[in-house]
Amino acid sequence: MYKIWLSKPHMSGYENAYVVDALTNNWVSPYGNNITEFENALIEYYGTDGIALTTTGTAAIHLSLILKGISVNDEVIVPTLNFAGCVNPILYQKAKPIFIDSDAENWNINVDLVREIVKEKKAKNSKLKAIIGVDLFGIPCYIDKLREIADEYGLYLIQDAADAIGTKYKGKLAGTTGDLGIVSFNGNKIITTSGGGALICKTREEADKARYYSNQARNNTLNYEHAEVGYNYMMSNILAGIGLGQMSVLSDRLGSRKKIYDRYRTELECSELQFHTDTADQQPNNWLSTLIVNTGESSNATRTKLTSALSESGIESRPFWKPMHLQQAYSSFEYYGSKVAENLFNIGLCLPSSSSLTVDEQTEVIQIIKHSL
Ligand SMILES: *Cc1c(COP(=O)(O)O)cnc(C)c1O
């Protein structure tokens, strides 16, 4: 058990009334006012016509692939520097992830490399069907470039904004540029329903279709007719109540995360510790404060020294996620790149970033890092 976590849930108090309402009125299934209101809050926030709430962000990604008809042996381009929750649903569909390296500046998927690979694959008549853009750690990827490529080559674009609620790129909210977008309300994300997710759809009909697959693909008949395979992916009305409370403090949470990030950056940035440099177009939600260690040959050892020193004081910090093409479960799939993601994995560090992190706790993290460098 850590005394300071990487990113922990942060209740506001506003959740209680909604949850109690669900319990008191016995609306504890995936139906009820909280569901409707949380969906409406997200419809308004994202300026879209359709939102389907799900049990997890991973479920929302799975539904996005189902809705776009991704199936056996279809190929889906994804960043290799990624979280497994983005990749597993591709395998649930028996489709194939194609792993693409990171952009050294952006850390997200290298869009020039995507263009090259798409062009090559299209020339060979491959079964390439979709690109998933991921806004890792809440840093916006170059989603407009992915949109251009997808449009030019007739591919679907899905935006995995699981980390990126509130992130903007060129003024547009993460999750709204793809044909479908997904967000996660997992306990470690910027706002949470304990576990949950949402599929951001373009139309109400599309959201209805997602709900149908989330509800065992049952037709509206007394004896439950099933023409297709379905899933049990609907969010509970109790959890939607937590989400409603959290929505009302989203801008506070974004403000807190930014303050923490700014303080870390002011106090820690030096030639040995480099933070992500955002372009004028990038407005991250600072979900995790991340940096890369630059002490030359010893960068990896330095990073390990920092995580160990923090851990010895009961503070959780983590390396970047291990690239997917290096994971045993996915190593048989294609990978294109030149070890940029691998390098980031070796030298990247995620610092404690909870919106509830106190000033004193921040000071402790900063001092341990300064002393250990
Ligand atoms: C958290 C996360 C997911 C999965 O979300 P869950 O709600 O935990 O299922 C997917 N993709 C990325 C990039 C994530 O960080």
CSV table of C-alpha atoms and ligand atoms in Angstrom, one decimal:
chain,number,residue,atom,x,y,z
A,1,MET,CA,0.0,0.0,0.0
A,2,TYR,CA,1.3,3.4,-0.9
A,3,LYS,CA,0.6,6.6,1.1
A,4,ILE,CA,0.7,8.6,-2.1
A,5,TRP,CA,-0.9,7.0,-5.2
A,6,LEU,CA,-0.2,7.7,-8.8
A,7,SER,CA,-3.8,8.8,-9.5
A,8,LYS,CA,-6.6,8.0,-7.1
A,9,PRO,CA,-10.4,8.6,-7.1
A,10,HIS,CA,-11.4,12.0,-5.8
A,11,MET,CA,-15.1,12.2,-4.6
A,12,SER,CA,-16.6,15.6,-4.4
A,13,GLY,CA,-19.6,14.9,-2.1
A,14,TYR,CA,-22.0,15.7,-4.9
A,15,GLU,CA,-22.1,12.0,-5.8
A,16,ASN,CA,-23.9,11.0,-2.6
A,17,ALA,CA,-27.3,12.4,-3.3
A,18,TYR,CA,-27.5,10.7,-6.7
A,19,VAL,CA,-26.4,7.4,-5.4
A,20,VAL,CA,-28.7,7.6,-2.4
A,21,ASP,CA,-31.6,8.4,-4.8
A,22,ALA,CA,-30.9,5.3,-6.8
A,23,LEU,CA,-30.8,3.1,-3.7
A,24,THR,CA,-33.8,4.7,-2.0
A,25,ASN,CA,-35.9,4.4,-5.1
A,26,ASN,CA,-34.7,0.9,-5.9
A,27,TRP,CA,-33.3,2.0,-9.3
A,28,VAL,CA,-30.2,-0.2,-9.0
A,29,SER,CA,-30.1,-1.8,-12.4
A,30,PRO,CA,-28.8,-0.2,-15.6
A,31,TYR,CA,-31.9,1.9,-16.0
A,32,GLY,CA,-33.0,5.1,-14.2
A,33,ASN,CA,-32.7,8.8,-13.9
A,34,ASN,CA,-28.9,8.9,-13.2
A,35,ILE,CA,-28.3,7.0,-16.5
A,36,THR,CA,-30.4,9.4,-18.5
A,37,GLU,CA,-29.0,12.5,-16.8
A,38,PHE,CA,-25.4,11.4,-17.0
A,39,GLU,CA,-25.9,10.6,-20.7
A,40,ASN,CA,-27.4,14.0,-21.2
A,41,ALA,CA,-24.6,15.7,-19.3
A,42,LEU,CA,-22.1,14.0,-21.6
A,43,ILE,CA,-24.2,14.8,-24.7
A,44,GLU,CA,-24.1,18.4,-23.8
A,45,TYR,CA,-20.4,18.4,-22.8
A,46,TYR,CA,-19.3,16.7,-26.1
A,47,GLY,CA,-21.9,18.5,-28.2
A,48,THR,CA,-23.0,15.3,-29.8
A,49,ASP,CA,-26.3,13.5,-30.3
A,50,GLY,CA,-25.5,10.1,-28.9
A,51,ILE,CA,-23.7,8.7,-25.8
A,52,ALA,CA,-23.9,5.1,-24.7
A,53,LEU,CA,-22.6,4.5,-21.1
A,54,THR,CA,-20.7,1.2,-20.6
A,55,THR,CA,-19.3,-0.9,-17.8
A,56,THR,CA,-15.7,0.1,-18.8
A,57,GLY,CA,-13.7,2.1,-21.3
A,58,THR,CA,-12.5,-1.2,-22.7
A,59,ALA,CA,-16.1,-2.3,-23.4
A,60,ALA,CA,-16.7,1.0,-25.2
A,61,ILE,CA,-13.7,0.3,-27.5
A,62,HIS,CA,-15.1,-3.2,-28.1
A,63,LEU,CA,-18.5,-1.8,-29.0
A,64,SER,CA,-16.8,0.8,-31.4
A,65,LEU,CA,-15.2,-2.1,-33.3
A,66,ILE,CA,-18.4,-4.0,-33.4
A,67,LEU,CA,-20.4,-1.0,-34.7
A,68,LYS,CA,-17.9,-0.5,-37.5
A,69,GLY,CA,-18.0,-4.2,-38.4
A,70,ILE,CA,-14.4,-5.0,-37.5
A,71,SER,CA,-14.1,-8.7,-37.6
A,72,VAL,CA,-11.9,-11.8,-38.3
A,73,ASN,CA,-8.5,-10.9,-39.8
A,74,ASP,CA,-9.3,-7.2,-40.3
A,75,GLU,CA,-6.4,-5.0,-39.5
A,76,VAL,CA,-6.5,-2.1,-37.1
A,77,ILE,CA,-3.7,0.5,-36.7
A,78,VAL,CA,-2.9,1.4,-33.1
A,79,PRO,CA,0.0,3.1,-31.3
A,80,THR,CA,2.4,0.6,-29.7
A,81,LEU,CA,2.9,2.9,-26.7
A,82,ASN,CA,-0.5,2.2,-25.3
A,83,PHE,CA,-2.6,0.6,-22.7
A,84,ALA,CA,-3.7,-3.0,-23.2
A,85,GLY,CA,-7.4,-2.0,-22.8
A,86,CYS,CA,-7.1,-0.4,-26.2
A,87,VAL,CA,-5.7,-3.5,-27.9
A,88,ASN,CA,-7.5,-6.4,-26.3
A,89,PRO,CA,-10.9,-5.6,-27.9
A,90,ILE,CA,-9.2,-5.9,-31.3
A,91,LEU,CA,-8.3,-9.5,-30.4
A,92,TYR,CA,-11.9,-10.1,-29.0
A,93,GLN,CA,-13.0,-9.5,-32.6
A,94,LYS,CA,-10.2,-11.8,-33.9
A,95,ALA,CA,-8.9,-8.9,-35.8
A,96,LYS,CA,-5.2,-7.9,-36.0
A,97,PRO,CA,-3.6,-4.9,-34.3
A,98,ILE,CA,-0.8,-3.3,-36.4
A,99,PHE,CA,1.5,-1.5,-34.0
A,100,ILE,CA,3.0,1.8,-34.9
A,101,ASP,CA,5.8,3.6,-33.2
A,102,SER,CA,5.6,6.9,-31.3
A,103,ASP,CA,6.4,10.4,-32.5
A,104,ALA,CA,9.5,11.5,-30.6
A,105,GLU,CA,8.0,15.0,-29.9
A,106,ASN,CA,4.3,14.1,-29.3
A,107,TRP,CA,5.0,10.6,-27.7
A,108,ASN,CA,1.7,9.5,-29.3
A,109,ILE,CA,1.4,7.7,-32.6
A,110,ASN,CA,3.7,8.8,-35.4
A,111,VAL,CA,1.3,10.0,-38.1
A,112,ASP,CA,3.9,10.1,-40.9
A,113,LEU,CA,4.6,6.5,-40.3
A,114,VAL,CA,0.8,5.7,-40.2
A,115,ARG,CA,0.5,7.4,-43.6
A,116,GLU,CA,3.3,5.3,-45.0
A,117,ILE,CA,2.0,2.0,-43.7
A,118,VAL,CA,-1.6,2.8,-44.8
A,119,LYS,CA,-0.4,3.6,-48.3
A,120,GLU,CA,1.6,0.4,-48.5
A,121,LYS,CA,-1.1,-1.8,-47.1
A,122,LYS,CA,-3.8,-0.3,-49.3
A,123,ALA,CA,-1.6,-0.9,-52.4
A,124,LYS,CA,-1.5,-4.5,-51.4
A,125,ASN,CA,-5.2,-4.8,-50.9
A,126,SER,CA,-4.9,-5.6,-47.2
A,127,LYS,CA,-7.8,-5.9,-44.8
A,128,LEU,CA,-6.9,-2.7,-43.1
A,129,LYS,CA,-10.2,-1.2,-41.8
A,130,ALA,CA,-9.5,1.3,-39.0
A,131,ILE,CA,-7.1,3.5,-37.1
A,132,ILE,CA,-7.4,4.0,-33.4
A,133,GLY,CA,-5.8,7.3,-32.2
A,134,VAL,CA,-4.9,7.4,-28.5
A,135,ASP,CA,-4.4,10.5,-26.4
A,136,LEU,CA,-1.9,8.9,-24.0
A,137,PHE,CA,-1.7,10.3,-20.5
A,138,GLY,CA,-4.1,13.0,-21.7
A,139,ILE,CA,-1.6,14.4,-24.3
A,140,PRO,CA,-3.5,15.0,-27.5
A,141,CYS,CA,-2.3,13.0,-30.5
A,142,TYR,CA,-2.3,14.6,-34.0
A,143,ILE,CA,-5.9,13.5,-34.5
A,144,ASP,CA,-6.6,15.8,-37.4
A,145,LYS,CA,-3.8,14.1,-39.4
A,146,LEU,CA,-5.2,10.7,-38.6
A,147,ARG,CA,-8.6,12.0,-39.7
A,148,GLU,CA,-7.1,13.1,-43.1
A,149,ILE,CA,-5.5,9.7,-43.6
A,150,ALA,CA,-8.6,7.8,-42.6
A,151,ASP,CA,-10.7,9.9,-45.0
A,152,GLU,CA,-8.3,9.6,-47.9
A,153,TYR,CA,-8.0,5.8,-47.6
A,154,GLY,CA,-11.6,5.0,-46.6
A,155,LEU,CA,-10.8,3.8,-43.0
A,156,TYR,CA,-12.7,4.3,-39.8
A,157,LEU,CA,-11.1,6.5,-37.2
A,158,ILE,CA,-11.8,5.7,-33.5
A,159,GLN,CA,-10.5,8.0,-30.8
A,160,ASP,CA,-9.5,6.4,-27.6
A,161,ALA,CA,-9.7,9.4,-25.2
A,162,ALA,CA,-9.8,7.1,-22.1
A,163,ASP,CA,-7.1,9.2,-20.5
A,164,ALA,CA,-8.2,12.4,-22.0
A,165,ILE,CA,-11.5,13.7,-20.7
A,166,GLY,CA,-11.2,17.5,-21.1
A,167,THR,CA,-8.1,17.4,-23.4
A,168,LYS,CA,-8.4,19.6,-26.5
A,169,TYR,CA,-6.5,19.6,-29.8
A,170,LYS,CA,-7.0,22.7,-31.9
A,171,GLY,CA,-9.9,23.7,-29.7
A,172,LYS,CA,-11.7,20.4,-30.2
A,173,LEU,CA,-12.4,18.0,-27.3
A,174,ALA,CA,-10.6,14.6,-27.4
A,175,GLY,CA,-13.0,11.9,-28.4
A,176,THR,CA,-15.0,14.0,-30.9
A,177,THR,CA,-12.8,13.8,-34.0
A,178,GLY,CA,-13.1,10.1,-34.7
A,179,ASP,CA,-16.1,8.4,-36.2
A,180,LEU,CA,-16.5,7.1,-32.7
A,181,GLY,CA,-14.8,8.2,-29.5
A,182,ILE,CA,-14.4,6.5,-26.1
A,183,VAL,CA,-13.7,7.8,-22.6
A,184,SER,CA,-13.0,5.9,-19.4
A,185,PHE,CA,-14.3,6.5,-15.9
A,186,ASN,CA,-12.0,4.0,-14.3
A,187,GLY,CA,-10.9,4.7,-10.7
A,188,ASN,CA,-7.6,6.2,-11.8
A,189,LYS,CA,-8.9,8.5,-14.5
A,190,ILE,CA,-9.5,12.2,-14.1
A,191,ILE,CA,-13.2,11.7,-13.1
A,192,THR,CA,-14.6,8.3,-12.2
A,193,THR,CA,-17.7,6.2,-11.7
A,194,SER,CA,-15.5,3.6,-9.9
A,195,GLY,CA,-15.5,1.7,-13.2
A,196,GLY,CA,-17.1,2.7,-16.4
A,197,GLY,CA,-16.9,4.2,-19.8
A,198,ALA,CA,-18.8,6.0,-22.5
A,199,LEU,CA,-19.0,5.6,-26.3
A,200,ILE,CA,-19.3,9.0,-28.0
A,201,CYS,CA,-21.4,8.5,-31.1
A,202,LYS,CA,-22.3,10.8,-33.9
A,203,THR,CA,-26.0,10.1,-33.8
A,204,ARG,CA,-28.7,8.9,-31.4
A,205,GLU,CA,-29.4,5.9,-33.6
A,206,GLU,CA,-25.7,4.8,-33.3
A,207,ALA,CA,-25.9,5.1,-29.5
A,208,ASP,CA,-29.1,3.0,-29.5
A,209,LYS,CA,-27.3,0.4,-31.6
A,210,ALA,CA,-24.4,0.4,-29.0
A,211,ARG,CA,-27.0,0.0,-26.2
A,212,TYR,CA,-28.5,-2.9,-28.1
A,213,TYR,CA,-25.2,-4.8,-28.3
A,214,SER,CA,-24.5,-3.8,-24.6
A,215,ASN,CA,-27.8,-5.5,-23.7
A,216,GLN,CA,-27.1,-9.0,-25.1
A,217,ALA,CA,-28.4,-7.9,-28.5
A,218,ARG,CA,-31.9,-8.7,-27.4
A,219,ASN,CA,-34.7,-7.7,-29.7
A,220,ASN,CA,-37.7,-6.0,-28.1
A,221,THR,CA,-39.9,-9.1,-27.9
A,222,LEU,CA,-41.4,-10.8,-24.9
A,223,ASN,CA,-39.3,-14.0,-25.3
A,224,TYR,CA,-36.0,-12.2,-26.2
A,225,GLU,CA,-35.1,-12.9,-29.8
A,226,HIS,CA,-31.4,-12.8,-30.6
A,227,ALA,CA,-30.4,-12.4,-34.2
A,228,GLU,CA,-26.9,-11.4,-33.3
A,229,VAL,CA,-24.3,-12.0,-30.5
A,230,GLY,CA,-24.4,-9.5,-27.8
A,231,TYR,CA,-22.6,-8.4,-24.6
A,232,ASN,CA,-23.5,-7.3,-21.1
A,233,TYR,CA,-21.8,-3.9,-21.0
A,234,MET,CA,-24.4,-1.5,-19.6
A,235,MET,CA,-23.5,0.8,-16.7
A,236,SER,CA,-25.5,0.6,-13.5
A,237,ASN,CA,-27.7,3.5,-12.5
A,238,ILE,CA,-25.9,3.6,-9.1
A,239,LEU,CA,-22.5,4.2,-10.8
A,240,ALA,CA,-24.0,6.8,-13.2
A,241,GLY,CA,-25.0,8.7,-10.1
A,242,ILE,CA,-21.3,8.9,-9.1
A,243,GLY,CA,-20.6,10.1,-12.7
A,244,LEU,CA,-23.1,12.8,-12.4
A,245,GLY,CA,-21.6,14.1,-9.2
A,246,GLN,CA,-18.1,14.0,-10.8
A,247,MET,CA,-19.2,15.8,-13.9
A,248,SER,CA,-20.1,18.8,-11.8
A,249,VAL,CA,-16.5,19.1,-10.6
A,250,LEU,CA,-14.7,18.2,-13.9
A,251,SER,CA,-13.4,21.7,-14.5
A,252,ASP,CA,-12.1,21.8,-10.9
A,253,ARG,CA,-10.3,18.5,-11.4
A,254,LEU,CA,-8.8,19.8,-14.7
A,255,GLY,CA,-7.6,22.9,-12.8
A,256,SER,CA,-6.0,20.9,-10.0
A,257,ARG,CA,-4.2,18.5,-12.4
A,258,LYS,CA,-2.8,21.5,-14.3
A,259,LYS,CA,-1.6,23.2,-11.1
A,260,ILE,CA,0.2,20.0,-10.0
A,261,TYR,CA,1.8,19.6,-13.5
A,262,ASP,CA,2.9,23.3,-13.5
A,263,ARG,CA,4.4,23.0,-10.1
A,264,TYR,CA,6.4,19.9,-11.0
A,265,ARG,CA,7.5,21.5,-14.1
A,266,THR,CA,8.6,24.7,-12.5
A,267,GLU,CA,10.5,22.9,-9.7
A,268,LEU,CA,11.9,19.9,-11.5
A,269,GLU,CA,12.5,20.8,-15.2
A,270,CYS,CA,16.2,20.8,-16.0
A,271,SER,CA,18.5,19.2,-18.6
A,272,GLU,CA,18.2,15.9,-16.9
A,273,LEU,CA,14.4,15.9,-16.5
A,274,GLN,CA,12.3,16.9,-19.5
A,275,PHE,CA,8.6,17.4,-19.5
A,276,HIS,CA,6.4,17.1,-22.6
A,277,THR,CA,6.4,20.3,-24.6
A,278,ASP,CA,3.0,21.1,-25.9
A,279,THR,CA,2.5,23.0,-29.1
A,280,ALA,CA,0.1,25.9,-29.2
A,281,ASP,CA,-2.6,23.5,-30.6
A,282,GLN,CA,-2.3,21.0,-27.7
A,283,GLN,CA,-4.3,21.5,-24.5
A,284,PRO,CA,-3.7,18.3,-22.4
A,285,ASN,CA,-5.8,17.5,-19.4
A,286,ASN,CA,-2.6,16.7,-17.4
A,287,TRP,CA,-4.2,13.5,-16.3
A,288,LEU,CA,-0.7,12.2,-15.5
A,289,SER,CA,2.4,14.5,-15.0
A,290,THR,CA,5.0,12.8,-17.1
A,291,LEU,CA,8.6,13.4,-17.9
A,292,ILE,CA,11.6,11.8,-19.5
A,293,VAL,CA,14.9,11.3,-17.9
A,294,ASN,CA,17.9,12.5,-19.8
A,295,THR,CA,21.2,11.5,-18.2
A,296,GLY,CA,22.6,10.0,-21.3
A,297,GLU,CA,23.7,6.3,-21.1
A,298,SER,CA,22.5,6.2,-17.5
A,299,SER,CA,18.9,7.5,-18.2
A,300,ASN,CA,17.2,4.1,-17.5
A,301,ALA,CA,19.2,3.6,-14.4
A,302,THR,CA,18.4,7.1,-13.2
A,303,ARG,CA,14.7,6.5,-13.9
A,304,THR,CA,14.8,3.3,-11.9
A,305,LYS,CA,16.6,5.1,-9.0
A,306,LEU,CA,13.9,7.7,-8.9
A,307,THR,CA,11.0,5.2,-8.9
A,308,SER,CA,12.8,3.2,-6.2
A,309,ALA,CA,13.5,6.3,-4.0
A,310,LEU,CA,9.8,7.4,-4.3
A,311,SER,CA,8.6,3.8,-3.6
A,312,GLU,CA,10.8,3.6,-0.4
A,313,SER,CA,8.9,6.7,0.9
A,314,GLY,CA,5.6,5.0,0.1
A,315,ILE,CA,5.0,7.0,-3.1
A,316,GLU,CA,3.7,5.4,-6.3
A,317,SER,CA,5.3,6.4,-9.6
A,318,ARG,CA,5.6,4.4,-12.8
A,319,PRO,CA,7.5,4.0,-16.0
A,320,PHE,CA,5.6,4.7,-19.2
A,321,TRP,CA,3.5,1.7,-20.4
A,322,LYS,CA,5.5,-1.0,-22.0
A,323,PRO,CA,5.1,-1.0,-25.8
A,324,MET,CA,2.5,-3.5,-26.9
A,325,HIS,CA,4.7,-5.1,-29.5
A,326,LEU,CA,7.1,-6.1,-26.7
A,327,GLN,CA,4.3,-7.8,-24.7
A,328,GLN,CA,4.2,-11.6,-25.0
A,329,ALA,CA,0.5,-11.5,-25.7
A,330,TYR,CA,0.8,-9.4,-28.8
A,331,SER,CA,4.3,-10.1,-30.0
A,332,SER,CA,3.2,-12.1,-33.0
A,333,PHE,CA,1.5,-9.0,-34.6
A,334,GLU,CA,3.2,-6.6,-37.0
A,335,TYR,CA,5.1,-3.6,-35.7
A,336,TYR,CA,6.5,-0.7,-37.6
A,337,GLY,CA,9.0,1.7,-36.1
A,338,SER,CA,12.5,2.5,-35.0
A,339,LYS,CA,12.4,2.1,-31.2
A,340,VAL,CA,11.1,5.5,-30.3
A,341,ALA,CA,8.4,4.0,-28.0
A,342,GLU,CA,10.9,1.6,-26.6
A,343,ASN,CA,13.2,4.4,-25.7
A,344,LEU,CA,10.3,6.4,-24.1
A,345,PHE,CA,9.5,3.2,-22.1
A,346,ASN,CA,13.1,3.1,-20.9
A,347,ILE,CA,13.3,6.7,-19.7
A,348,GLY,CA,9.7,7.9,-19.1
A,349,LEU,CA,8.4,8.5,-15.6
A,350,CYS,CA,4.8,9.2,-14.5
A,351,LEU,CA,4.6,11.2,-11.3
A,352,PRO,CA,1.8,11.2,-8.6
A,353,SER,CA,-0.9,13.3,-10.2
A,354,SER,CA,-4.1,12.8,-8.2
A,355,SER,CA,-6.2,15.9,-8.2
A,356,SER,CA,-6.4,15.6,-4.4
A,357,LEU,CA,-2.6,15.6,-4.0
A,358,THR,CA,-1.8,18.2,-1.3
A,359,VAL,CA,0.9,20.9,-1.6
A,360,ASP,CA,2.9,19.2,1.1
A,361,GLU,CA,2.7,15.9,-0.7
A,362,GLN,CA,3.9,17.6,-3.9
A,363,THR,CA,6.8,19.1,-2.0
A,364,GLU,CA,7.7,15.6,-0.7
A,365,VAL,CA,7.7,14.1,-4.2
A,366,ILE,CA,9.8,17.0,-5.6
A,367,GLN,CA,12.4,16.8,-2.8
A,368,ILE,CA,12.8,13.1,-3.1
A,369,ILE,CA,13.4,13.5,-6.8
A,370,LYS,CA,15.8,16.4,-6.4
A,371,HIS,CA,17.8,14.5,-3.7
A,372,SER,CA,17.9,11.3,-5.8
A,373,LEU,CA,19.0,12.8,-9.1
B,1,LIG,C1,-7.7,3.2,-19.1
B,1,LIG,C2,-7.5,3.0,-20.5
B,1,LIG,C3,-8.4,2.2,-21.3
B,1,LIG,C4,-9.4,1.3,-20.7
B,1,LIG,O1,-10.3,1.9,-19.9
B,1,LIG,P1,-11.1,1.0,-18.7
B,1,LIG,O2,-12.2,1.9,-18.3
B,1,LIG,O3,-10.0,0.8,-17.6
B,1,LIG,O4,-11.5,-0.2,-19.3
B,1,LIG,C5,-8.2,2.2,-22.6
B,1,LIG,N1,-7.3,2.9,-23.2
B,1,LIG,C6,-6.4,3.7,-22.6
B,1,LIG,C7,-5.4,4.4,-23.3
B,1,LIG,C8,-6.5,3.7,-21.2
B,1,LIG,O5,-5.6,4.4,-20.5
